Amino acid sequence: MSVSETLPNAAGRMPATTPATTTSGELRAPLYVAWQVTNECNLACLHCIEESGPGKAFPDELSREQVFEVLRQIVENDVPYLSFSGGEPMVHPYFFEMVEYVCSQGAQLKIETNGHYLTPGNCARLKDLGVKAVQVSLDGASPETFNRMRVRGNFNLTVEGIRNLQDAAVPIEINYSPTSFNAHEIGIAVDLAARLGAHSFYTGRTMYTGNAVKTWGKLTPSEEQYERVFATLHQKAAEYDGQMRVHFHEMGLLDELRYRLHHPAALLIVLPNGLVKLINALPFVCGDLRKQSLGEIWGNFQRAWQDPRVSDFVDALARDPGTTSMLHKWVYL
Amino acid sequence: MQLAKYVKFREEQFGGVLFQTQTEKVYTLNPTAAAVIREIRSGADAAQIAARLKGKFHDPTGTIEGDILALIHDLQQKGLIGDPQG
């Protein structure tokens, strides 16, 4: 999360940051829109940071007309990068139409999926449309761990989906959530991701929010397990240097939120009903795309980070980490 | 010479930003660097860019040409620019 590199230029230095560390106040629009296009999901994962699952679509999810109005504004504001997640984004009724629109307008798009709909045909279509990457959640290196964690999920189908991406030459990213019963497989999972042709492997501490609140007692890794996970990841990052990027956050949620109070991310989180959150790990909503323009919400976003209720919430989190279980009770700023 | 496949450029009041979406790294550009990127996007080569921008920017120390060439070299090293097929 720190400044990692610099490039010289004609009048000084050109630092490299990430959307999360770019000083958003200086920018005329977000650099990244992370859109949870639906809360509906074919799986009911124990660790889901949303409250997603079968039959869990919000009753007020955006209509087709509203979806394309939001996309039009994103393009008009020259937002260079979007992701579609969920729920499971590939069950959204207009999924491919949305992908086609974004890619045809020159923005780069990442799909975050559980991989169960990555048929050869769908992968070929994603390749033709020009998605930047497909990130697949692979929380385990065996059917035993994966299927236990991803209720209704199928490890073999997910791996087959990743192979289909590989065959279609779609850039692949893997996401892995450590829990008490899959933490020991992290190294094998990194190796598997590399064999499947992934260019990036993402992981970090599993969050106490969404569906995970109900299962936390059985789910959460011990600190000793996390220590072993991160030690393995350091080793794997060195092993795959130049082949696959092994990217992980050792920082706990509280440290990250404290950092972001002073360095708001250059990204907007859009919920399936068009509400816009400050950040996934806070309950605060700074706009509603059904009623406000993206430009107006971007202005609200800058101001909302300064609202004392935001820092108060982070302080409350320091006193009681269980406060994250309230993240889905939205607070309008 | 063109921006690499996964690199996006956006104009900003302070100059611009380059966003490498594969690594998710953002590079902040001052007006001179942003002008270099605009020229790269138009397909100009390093010598053409240096020649064009020397006339556009105040250069009392006479270093702008060297700075521009150094910037282009670093952009290449970082994989932010490549040939048109890249």
Short mmCIF file of C-alpha atoms in Angstrom, two decimals:
data_model
loop_
_atom_site.label_atom_id
_atom_site.label_comp_id
_atom_site.label_asym_id
_atom_site.label_seq_id
_atom_site.Cartn_x
_atom_site.Cartn_y
_atom_site.Cartn_z
CA MET A 1 0.00 0.00 0.00
CA SER A 2 3.01 2.31 0.21
CA VAL A 3 4.62 4.19 -2.63
CA SER A 4 6.52 1.45 -4.31
CA GLU A 5 8.32 3.05 -7.18
CA THR A 6 9.12 6.36 -8.72
CA LEU A 7 9.72 7.49 -12.24
CA PRO A 8 11.60 10.71 -12.95
CA ASN A 9 9.93 13.28 -15.11
CA ALA A 10 10.67 16.72 -16.39
CA ALA A 11 9.86 18.46 -13.15
CA GLY A 12 10.43 16.08 -10.31
CA ARG A 13 9.16 12.65 -9.39
CA MET A 14 6.26 10.53 -10.57
CA PRO A 15 5.26 8.20 -7.75
CA ALA A 16 3.50 4.90 -8.35
CA THR A 17 0.58 4.21 -6.05
CA THR A 18 -2.61 2.17 -6.30
CA PRO A 19 -6.21 3.41 -6.61
CA ALA A 20 -6.44 2.74 -2.89
CA THR A 21 -3.59 5.07 -2.07
CA THR A 22 -4.02 7.71 -4.74
CA THR A 23 -5.13 10.97 -3.18
CA SER A 24 -8.64 10.92 -4.49
CA GLY A 25 -9.31 14.58 -3.70
CA GLU A 26 -7.12 15.72 -6.56
CA LEU A 27 -8.86 13.57 -9.14
CA ARG A 28 -11.86 14.69 -11.19
CA ALA A 29 -13.47 11.22 -11.03
CA PRO A 30 -12.76 7.83 -9.46
CA LEU A 31 -10.10 5.68 -11.04
CA TYR A 32 -11.93 2.50 -10.19
CA VAL A 33 -15.58 1.58 -9.79
CA ALA A 34 -16.16 -1.73 -8.00
CA TRP A 35 -19.75 -2.66 -8.76
CA GLN A 36 -21.60 -5.45 -6.97
CA VAL A 37 -24.03 -5.92 -9.81
CA THR A 38 -26.34 -8.29 -7.91
CA ASN A 39 -26.63 -9.81 -4.46
CA GLU A 40 -27.98 -13.03 -6.00
CA CYS A 41 -25.63 -15.98 -5.93
CA ASN A 42 -25.78 -19.65 -6.86
CA LEU A 43 -23.62 -20.47 -3.81
CA ALA A 44 -24.06 -19.81 -0.08
CA CYS A 45 -20.46 -19.51 1.07
CA LEU A 46 -19.73 -19.57 4.79
CA HIS A 47 -17.21 -16.74 4.55
CA CYS A 48 -19.08 -14.44 2.15
CA ILE A 49 -18.42 -10.81 3.11
CA GLU A 50 -21.78 -9.91 1.61
CA GLU A 51 -25.08 -11.41 2.63
CA SER A 52 -25.38 -13.10 -0.74
CA GLY A 53 -26.87 -16.44 -1.65
CA PRO A 54 -29.63 -18.13 -3.62
CA GLY A 55 -32.74 -15.96 -3.59
CA LYS A 56 -30.86 -13.06 -1.98
CA ALA A 57 -31.14 -10.51 -4.80
CA PHE A 58 -32.10 -7.12 -3.37
CA PRO A 59 -35.74 -6.31 -4.17
CA ASP A 60 -34.65 -2.94 -5.51
CA GLU A 61 -31.72 -3.90 -7.71
CA LEU A 62 -31.19 -1.54 -10.65
CA SER A 63 -33.37 -2.00 -13.72
CA ARG A 64 -31.83 -2.45 -17.16
CA GLU A 65 -32.39 1.20 -17.94
CA GLN A 66 -30.76 2.28 -14.64
CA VAL A 67 -27.82 -0.07 -15.13
CA PHE A 68 -27.01 1.38 -18.53
CA GLU A 69 -27.47 4.94 -17.32
CA VAL A 70 -24.86 4.27 -14.60
CA LEU A 71 -22.53 2.68 -17.14
CA ARG A 72 -22.98 5.65 -19.47
CA GLN A 73 -21.95 8.01 -16.67
CA ILE A 74 -18.96 5.87 -15.77
CA VAL A 75 -17.76 6.04 -19.36
CA GLU A 76 -18.56 9.74 -19.67
CA ASN A 77 -16.50 10.46 -16.54
CA ASP A 78 -13.57 8.59 -18.09
CA VAL A 79 -13.30 6.03 -15.30
CA PRO A 80 -10.55 3.76 -16.63
CA TYR A 81 -11.24 0.62 -14.61
CA LEU A 82 -14.29 -1.28 -13.37
CA SER A 83 -14.98 -4.59 -11.74
CA PHE A 84 -18.23 -6.53 -11.68
CA SER A 85 -18.77 -8.68 -8.62
CA GLY A 86 -21.74 -9.83 -6.56
CA GLY A 87 -23.24 -12.09 -5.40
CA GLU A 88 -22.32 -13.86 -8.56
CA PRO A 89 -22.14 -11.33 -11.41
CA MET A 90 -22.58 -13.95 -14.13
CA VAL A 91 -26.16 -14.67 -12.98
CA HIS A 92 -27.14 -11.03 -13.63
CA PRO A 93 -29.69 -10.98 -16.48
CA TYR A 94 -27.75 -8.33 -18.45
CA PHE A 95 -24.26 -9.52 -17.59
CA PHE A 96 -22.86 -10.02 -21.09
CA GLU A 97 -24.61 -6.92 -22.40
CA MET A 98 -22.96 -4.89 -19.61
CA VAL A 99 -19.55 -6.44 -20.31
CA GLU A 100 -19.91 -5.68 -24.00
CA TYR A 101 -20.84 -2.05 -23.34
CA VAL A 102 -17.94 -1.39 -20.95
CA CYS A 103 -15.33 -3.06 -23.12
CA SER A 104 -16.58 -1.39 -26.30
CA GLN A 105 -16.24 2.03 -24.66
CA GLY A 106 -12.57 1.53 -23.86
CA ALA A 107 -12.72 1.01 -20.10
CA GLN A 108 -10.96 -2.01 -18.65
CA LEU A 109 -13.08 -4.54 -16.84
CA LYS A 110 -12.40 -7.27 -14.32
CA ILE A 111 -14.99 -9.93 -13.49
CA GLU A 112 -14.95 -11.38 -9.97
CA THR A 113 -16.72 -14.72 -10.08
CA ASN A 114 -17.02 -18.04 -8.28
CA GLY A 115 -16.17 -19.72 -11.58
CA HIS A 116 -19.21 -21.97 -11.86
CA TYR A 117 -20.41 -20.40 -15.13
CA LEU A 118 -17.05 -20.39 -16.90
CA THR A 119 -18.05 -22.74 -19.69
CA PRO A 120 -15.85 -22.87 -22.81
CA GLY A 121 -18.47 -20.80 -24.63
CA ASN A 122 -18.67 -18.12 -21.96
CA CYS A 123 -14.88 -17.92 -21.70
CA ALA A 124 -14.57 -17.50 -25.46
CA ARG A 125 -17.18 -14.75 -25.30
CA LEU A 126 -15.35 -12.94 -22.49
CA LYS A 127 -12.15 -13.15 -24.53
CA ASP A 128 -13.87 -11.77 -27.63
CA LEU A 129 -15.38 -8.91 -25.65
CA GLY A 130 -11.93 -8.04 -24.29
CA VAL A 131 -12.22 -8.25 -20.49
CA LYS A 132 -9.04 -7.26 -18.68
CA ALA A 133 -9.14 -10.26 -16.34
CA VAL A 134 -11.40 -12.76 -14.66
CA GLN A 135 -10.78 -13.24 -10.96
CA VAL A 136 -11.95 -16.59 -9.65
CA SER A 137 -12.44 -17.40 -5.97
CA LEU A 138 -10.57 -20.59 -5.23
CA ASP A 139 -10.70 -20.97 -1.46
CA GLY A 140 -9.00 -24.31 -1.17
CA ALA A 141 -6.71 -26.64 -3.03
CA SER A 142 -8.94 -29.70 -2.67
CA PRO A 143 -12.65 -30.56 -2.94
CA GLU A 144 -12.71 -31.29 0.82
CA THR A 145 -11.88 -27.76 1.91
CA PHE A 146 -13.36 -25.85 -1.01
CA ASN A 147 -16.74 -27.60 -0.97
CA ARG A 148 -17.02 -27.25 2.81
CA MET A 149 -16.51 -23.52 2.62
CA ARG A 150 -18.43 -22.84 -0.57
CA VAL A 151 -21.80 -24.37 0.22
CA ARG A 152 -23.34 -25.68 -3.04
CA GLY A 153 -19.96 -25.12 -4.66
CA ASN A 154 -17.96 -27.58 -6.70
CA PHE A 155 -14.16 -27.49 -6.64
CA ASN A 156 -13.73 -29.54 -9.80
CA LEU A 157 -16.16 -27.36 -11.74
CA THR A 158 -14.31 -24.25 -10.59
CA VAL A 159 -10.93 -25.63 -11.65
CA GLU A 160 -12.44 -26.69 -14.97
CA GLY A 161 -13.74 -23.13 -15.39
CA ILE A 162 -10.27 -21.73 -14.78
CA ARG A 163 -8.86 -24.15 -17.34
CA ASN A 164 -11.50 -22.90 -19.78
CA LEU A 165 -10.28 -19.35 -19.17
CA GLN A 166 -6.74 -20.51 -19.79
CA ASP A 167 -7.75 -22.22 -23.04
CA ALA A 168 -9.53 -19.07 -24.18
CA ALA A 169 -6.45 -16.97 -23.24
CA VAL A 170 -8.39 -14.80 -20.80
CA PRO A 171 -6.07 -13.29 -18.14
CA ILE A 172 -6.68 -15.10 -14.84
CA GLU A 173 -6.52 -13.92 -11.24
CA ILE A 174 -7.17 -16.10 -8.21
CA ASN A 175 -8.64 -14.96 -4.91
CA TYR A 176 -8.27 -17.02 -1.72
CA SER A 177 -9.92 -16.42 1.67
CA PRO A 178 -8.06 -18.16 4.50
CA THR A 179 -10.13 -19.93 7.15
CA SER A 180 -9.37 -22.32 9.99
CA PHE A 181 -9.88 -25.31 7.70
CA ASN A 182 -8.17 -24.21 4.48
CA ALA A 183 -5.26 -22.16 5.85
CA HIS A 184 -2.90 -25.13 5.62
CA GLU A 185 -3.52 -25.40 1.86
CA ILE A 186 -2.45 -21.88 0.95
CA GLY A 187 0.91 -22.93 -0.48
CA ILE A 188 -0.64 -25.70 -2.58
CA ALA A 189 -3.30 -23.26 -3.77
CA VAL A 190 -0.63 -20.78 -4.93
CA ASP A 191 1.11 -23.60 -6.81
CA LEU A 192 -2.21 -24.65 -8.36
CA ALA A 193 -2.95 -21.07 -9.42
CA ALA A 194 0.43 -20.87 -11.13
CA ARG A 195 -0.16 -24.17 -12.92
CA LEU A 196 -3.55 -22.91 -14.08
CA GLY A 197 -1.86 -19.89 -15.65
CA ALA A 198 -2.96 -17.17 -13.24
CA HIS A 199 -1.02 -13.92 -13.42
CA SER A 200 -2.08 -12.79 -9.92
CA PHE A 201 -3.00 -14.45 -6.64
CA TYR A 202 -4.81 -12.30 -4.05
CA THR A 203 -5.45 -13.04 -0.40
CA GLY A 204 -5.66 -11.40 3.00
CA ARG A 205 -7.46 -11.69 6.30
CA THR A 206 -11.04 -12.91 6.07
CA MET A 207 -13.48 -10.24 7.24
CA TYR A 208 -16.02 -10.52 10.04
CA THR A 209 -19.02 -9.31 8.09
CA GLY A 210 -21.80 -10.59 5.84
CA ASN A 211 -22.51 -14.30 6.04
CA ALA A 212 -19.18 -14.82 7.84
CA VAL A 213 -20.67 -13.34 11.03
CA LYS A 214 -22.90 -16.41 11.46
CA THR A 215 -20.06 -18.89 11.02
CA TRP A 216 -17.15 -16.93 12.49
CA GLY A 217 -16.50 -19.25 15.42
CA LYS A 218 -15.70 -22.16 13.12
CA LEU A 219 -14.31 -20.03 10.33
CA THR A 220 -11.67 -17.71 11.65
CA PRO A 221 -8.04 -18.83 11.51
CA SER A 222 -6.00 -18.51 14.69
CA GLU A 223 -3.18 -15.95 14.79
CA GLU A 224 -0.72 -18.88 14.57
CA GLN A 225 -2.43 -20.05 11.39
CA TYR A 226 -2.29 -16.55 9.94
CA GLU A 227 1.42 -16.35 10.78
CA ARG A 228 2.04 -19.58 8.89
CA VAL A 229 -0.14 -18.40 5.98
CA PHE A 230 1.79 -15.14 5.62
CA ALA A 231 5.16 -16.86 6.00
CA THR A 232 4.18 -19.25 3.19
CA LEU A 233 2.98 -16.34 1.06
CA HIS A 234 6.28 -14.49 1.45
CA GLN A 235 8.06 -17.62 0.32
CA LYS A 236 5.69 -18.16 -2.62
CA ALA A 237 5.90 -14.52 -3.67
CA ALA A 238 9.67 -14.95 -4.04
CA GLU A 239 9.29 -18.32 -5.74
CA TYR A 240 6.90 -17.00 -8.39
CA ASP A 241 8.52 -13.59 -8.84
CA GLY A 242 8.29 -12.65 -12.51
CA GLN A 243 5.72 -15.37 -13.27
CA MET A 244 2.75 -14.70 -11.02
CA ARG A 245 2.15 -11.84 -8.63
CA VAL A 246 1.35 -13.11 -5.12
CA HIS A 247 -0.43 -10.19 -3.52
CA PHE A 248 -1.55 -10.23 0.11
CA HIS A 249 -2.53 -7.85 2.88
CA GLU A 250 -1.10 -8.72 6.25
CA MET A 251 -2.60 -5.56 7.67
CA GLY A 252 -5.68 -6.11 9.81
CA LEU A 253 -8.90 -4.34 8.97
CA LEU A 254 -8.49 -1.71 11.67
CA ASP A 255 -5.04 -0.64 10.50
CA GLU A 256 -6.27 -0.45 6.96
CA LEU A 257 -9.26 1.71 7.90
CA ARG A 258 -7.09 4.06 9.95
CA TYR A 259 -4.81 4.44 6.97
CA ARG A 260 -7.72 5.14 4.66
CA LEU A 261 -9.17 7.84 6.89
CA HIS A 262 -6.20 9.90 5.73
CA HIS A 263 -5.84 8.35 2.27
CA PRO A 264 -9.32 7.76 0.85
CA ALA A 265 -9.27 5.34 -2.02
CA ALA A 266 -9.84 6.57 -5.56
CA LEU A 267 -12.59 4.02 -5.95
CA LEU A 268 -16.33 3.89 -5.48
CA ILE A 269 -18.16 0.79 -4.28
CA VAL A 270 -21.54 0.50 -6.02
CA LEU A 271 -24.18 -1.75 -4.50
CA PRO A 272 -26.74 -3.69 -6.57
CA ASN A 273 -29.40 -1.05 -5.87
CA GLY A 274 -27.20 1.87 -6.92
CA LEU A 275 -26.20 3.01 -3.44
CA VAL A 276 -22.54 3.99 -3.22
CA LYS A 277 -20.44 3.08 -0.21
CA LEU A 278 -17.33 4.84 1.04
CA ILE A 279 -15.50 1.54 1.26
CA ASN A 280 -16.62 -2.05 1.65
CA ALA A 281 -15.47 -2.28 5.26
CA LEU A 282 -17.56 0.68 6.47
CA PRO A 283 -21.35 0.96 6.59
CA PHE A 284 -21.44 4.51 5.21
CA VAL A 285 -23.32 5.39 2.05
CA CYS A 286 -22.36 8.60 0.24
CA GLY A 287 -24.78 8.56 -2.66
CA ASP A 288 -27.54 6.92 -4.66
CA LEU A 289 -27.00 6.52 -8.39
CA ARG A 290 -30.76 6.26 -8.95
CA LYS A 291 -31.11 9.86 -7.82
CA GLN A 292 -27.71 11.51 -8.14
CA SER A 293 -25.08 11.79 -10.83
CA LEU A 294 -21.73 10.08 -10.53
CA GLY A 295 -20.05 13.49 -10.45
CA GLU A 296 -22.22 14.64 -7.56
CA ILE A 297 -21.54 11.45 -5.64
CA TRP A 298 -17.79 11.80 -6.22
CA GLY A 299 -18.01 15.22 -4.53
CA ASN A 300 -20.02 13.72 -1.65
CA PHE A 301 -17.46 10.95 -1.36
CA GLN A 302 -14.65 13.45 -0.73
CA ARG A 303 -16.67 15.24 1.96
CA ALA A 304 -18.05 12.09 3.56
CA TRP A 305 -14.58 10.84 4.50
CA GLN A 306 -14.26 13.93 6.68
CA ASP A 307 -17.53 13.23 8.53
CA PRO A 308 -16.77 12.60 12.23
CA ARG A 309 -19.12 9.59 12.21
CA VAL A 310 -16.62 7.79 9.99
CA SER A 311 -13.66 8.19 12.35
CA ASP A 312 -15.98 7.49 15.31
CA PHE A 313 -16.94 4.19 13.70
CA VAL A 314 -13.28 3.26 13.22
CA ASP A 315 -12.63 4.12 16.88
CA ALA A 316 -15.59 1.93 17.88
CA LEU A 317 -14.11 -0.85 15.80
CA ALA A 318 -10.88 -0.57 17.77
CA ARG A 319 -12.81 -1.07 21.01
CA ASP A 320 -14.99 -3.86 19.63
CA PRO A 321 -13.87 -5.69 16.44
CA GLY A 322 -17.35 -7.22 16.31
CA THR A 323 -18.62 -3.84 15.10
CA THR A 324 -17.95 -5.06 11.55
CA SER A 325 -21.03 -7.25 11.86
CA MET A 326 -22.99 -3.98 11.41
CA LEU A 327 -21.53 -3.18 7.99
CA HIS A 328 -24.72 -4.09 6.15
CA LYS A 329 -26.82 -1.71 8.23
CA TRP A 330 -26.14 1.26 6.00
CA VAL A 331 -25.63 4.73 7.41
CA TYR A 332 -26.41 7.60 5.03
CA LEU A 333 -23.96 10.52 5.18
CA MET B 1 5.33 3.59 -29.70
CA GLN B 2 2.00 3.36 -27.86
CA LEU B 3 0.73 2.90 -24.33
CA ALA B 4 0.88 -0.76 -23.32
CA LYS B 5 -2.29 -2.82 -23.54
CA TYR B 6 -3.24 -2.59 -19.87
CA VAL B 7 -2.33 1.04 -19.35
CA LYS B 8 -4.94 3.79 -19.28
CA PHE B 9 -4.29 7.53 -19.33
CA ARG B 10 -6.58 10.23 -17.98
CA GLU B 11 -6.14 13.98 -18.11
CA GLU B 12 -6.37 15.78 -14.77
CA GLN B 13 -6.06 19.44 -13.76
CA PHE B 14 -2.62 18.74 -12.31
CA GLY B 15 -1.50 16.88 -15.46
CA GLY B 16 -2.73 13.32 -15.64
CA VAL B 17 -2.63 9.79 -14.34
CA LEU B 18 -1.40 6.57 -15.86
CA PHE B 19 -3.15 3.50 -14.52
CA GLN B 20 -1.54 0.10 -15.07
CA THR B 21 -4.63 -2.01 -14.54
CA GLN B 22 -2.86 -5.36 -14.39
CA THR B 23 -0.69 -4.40 -11.43
CA GLU B 24 -3.26 -1.78 -10.32
CA LYS B 25 -0.51 0.81 -10.01
CA VAL B 26 -1.24 4.48 -10.57
CA TYR B 27 1.36 6.99 -11.74
CA THR B 28 0.69 10.67 -11.21
CA LEU B 29 1.89 12.92 -14.04
CA ASN B 30 2.78 16.59 -14.03
CA PRO B 31 1.83 18.68 -17.10
CA THR B 32 5.08 17.94 -18.94
CA ALA B 33 4.83 14.21 -18.38
CA ALA B 34 1.16 14.29 -19.40
CA ALA B 35 2.16 16.07 -22.60
CA VAL B 36 4.67 13.29 -23.30
CA ILE B 37 1.91 10.70 -22.88
CA ARG B 38 -0.37 12.60 -25.26
CA GLU B 39 2.39 12.55 -27.86
CA ILE B 40 2.99 8.85 -27.31
CA ARG B 41 -0.71 8.19 -27.87
CA SER B 42 -0.51 10.07 -31.15
CA GLY B 43 2.15 7.60 -32.27
CA ALA B 44 5.17 9.93 -32.13
CA ASP B 45 8.62 8.49 -31.48
CA ALA B 46 11.02 9.69 -28.79
CA ALA B 47 12.91 12.13 -31.02
CA GLN B 48 9.69 13.64 -32.39
CA ILE B 49 8.29 14.06 -28.89
CA ALA B 50 11.42 15.78 -27.62
CA ALA B 51 11.49 18.11 -30.61
CA ARG B 52 7.79 19.02 -30.30
CA LEU B 53 7.78 19.61 -26.55
CA LYS B 54 10.97 21.67 -26.51
CA GLY B 55 9.01 24.33 -28.32
CA LYS B 56 5.98 24.10 -26.05
CA PHE B 57 7.53 24.27 -22.57
CA HIS B 58 9.68 26.93 -20.98
CA ASP B 59 13.14 25.38 -20.67
CA PRO B 60 15.57 27.88 -19.12
CA THR B 61 18.03 25.19 -18.03
CA GLY B 62 18.00 23.37 -21.36
CA THR B 63 17.33 20.03 -19.72
CA ILE B 64 13.86 19.25 -21.03
CA GLU B 65 14.99 17.09 -23.93
CA GLY B 66 17.12 14.89 -21.66
CA ASP B 67 14.32 14.70 -19.10
CA ILE B 68 11.80 13.64 -21.76
CA LEU B 69 14.09 10.94 -23.12
CA ALA B 70 14.76 9.71 -19.58
CA LEU B 71 11.03 9.59 -18.89
CA ILE B 72 10.36 7.63 -22.07
CA HIS B 73 13.13 5.19 -21.16
CA ASP B 74 11.62 4.66 -17.71
CA LEU B 75 8.13 4.20 -19.15
CA GLN B 76 9.58 1.50 -21.39
CA GLN B 77 11.41 -0.13 -18.49
CA LYS B 78 8.21 -0.22 -16.45
CA GLY B 79 6.29 -1.78 -19.31
CA LEU B 80 3.96 1.22 -19.55
CA ILE B 81 4.68 1.78 -23.22
CA GLY B 82 5.55 -0.57 -26.03
CA ASP B 83 5.30 -0.89 -29.78
CA PRO B 84 1.87 -0.51 -31.40
CA GLN B 85 1.33 -4.29 -31.38
CA GLY B 86 2.25 -4.57 -27.69
#
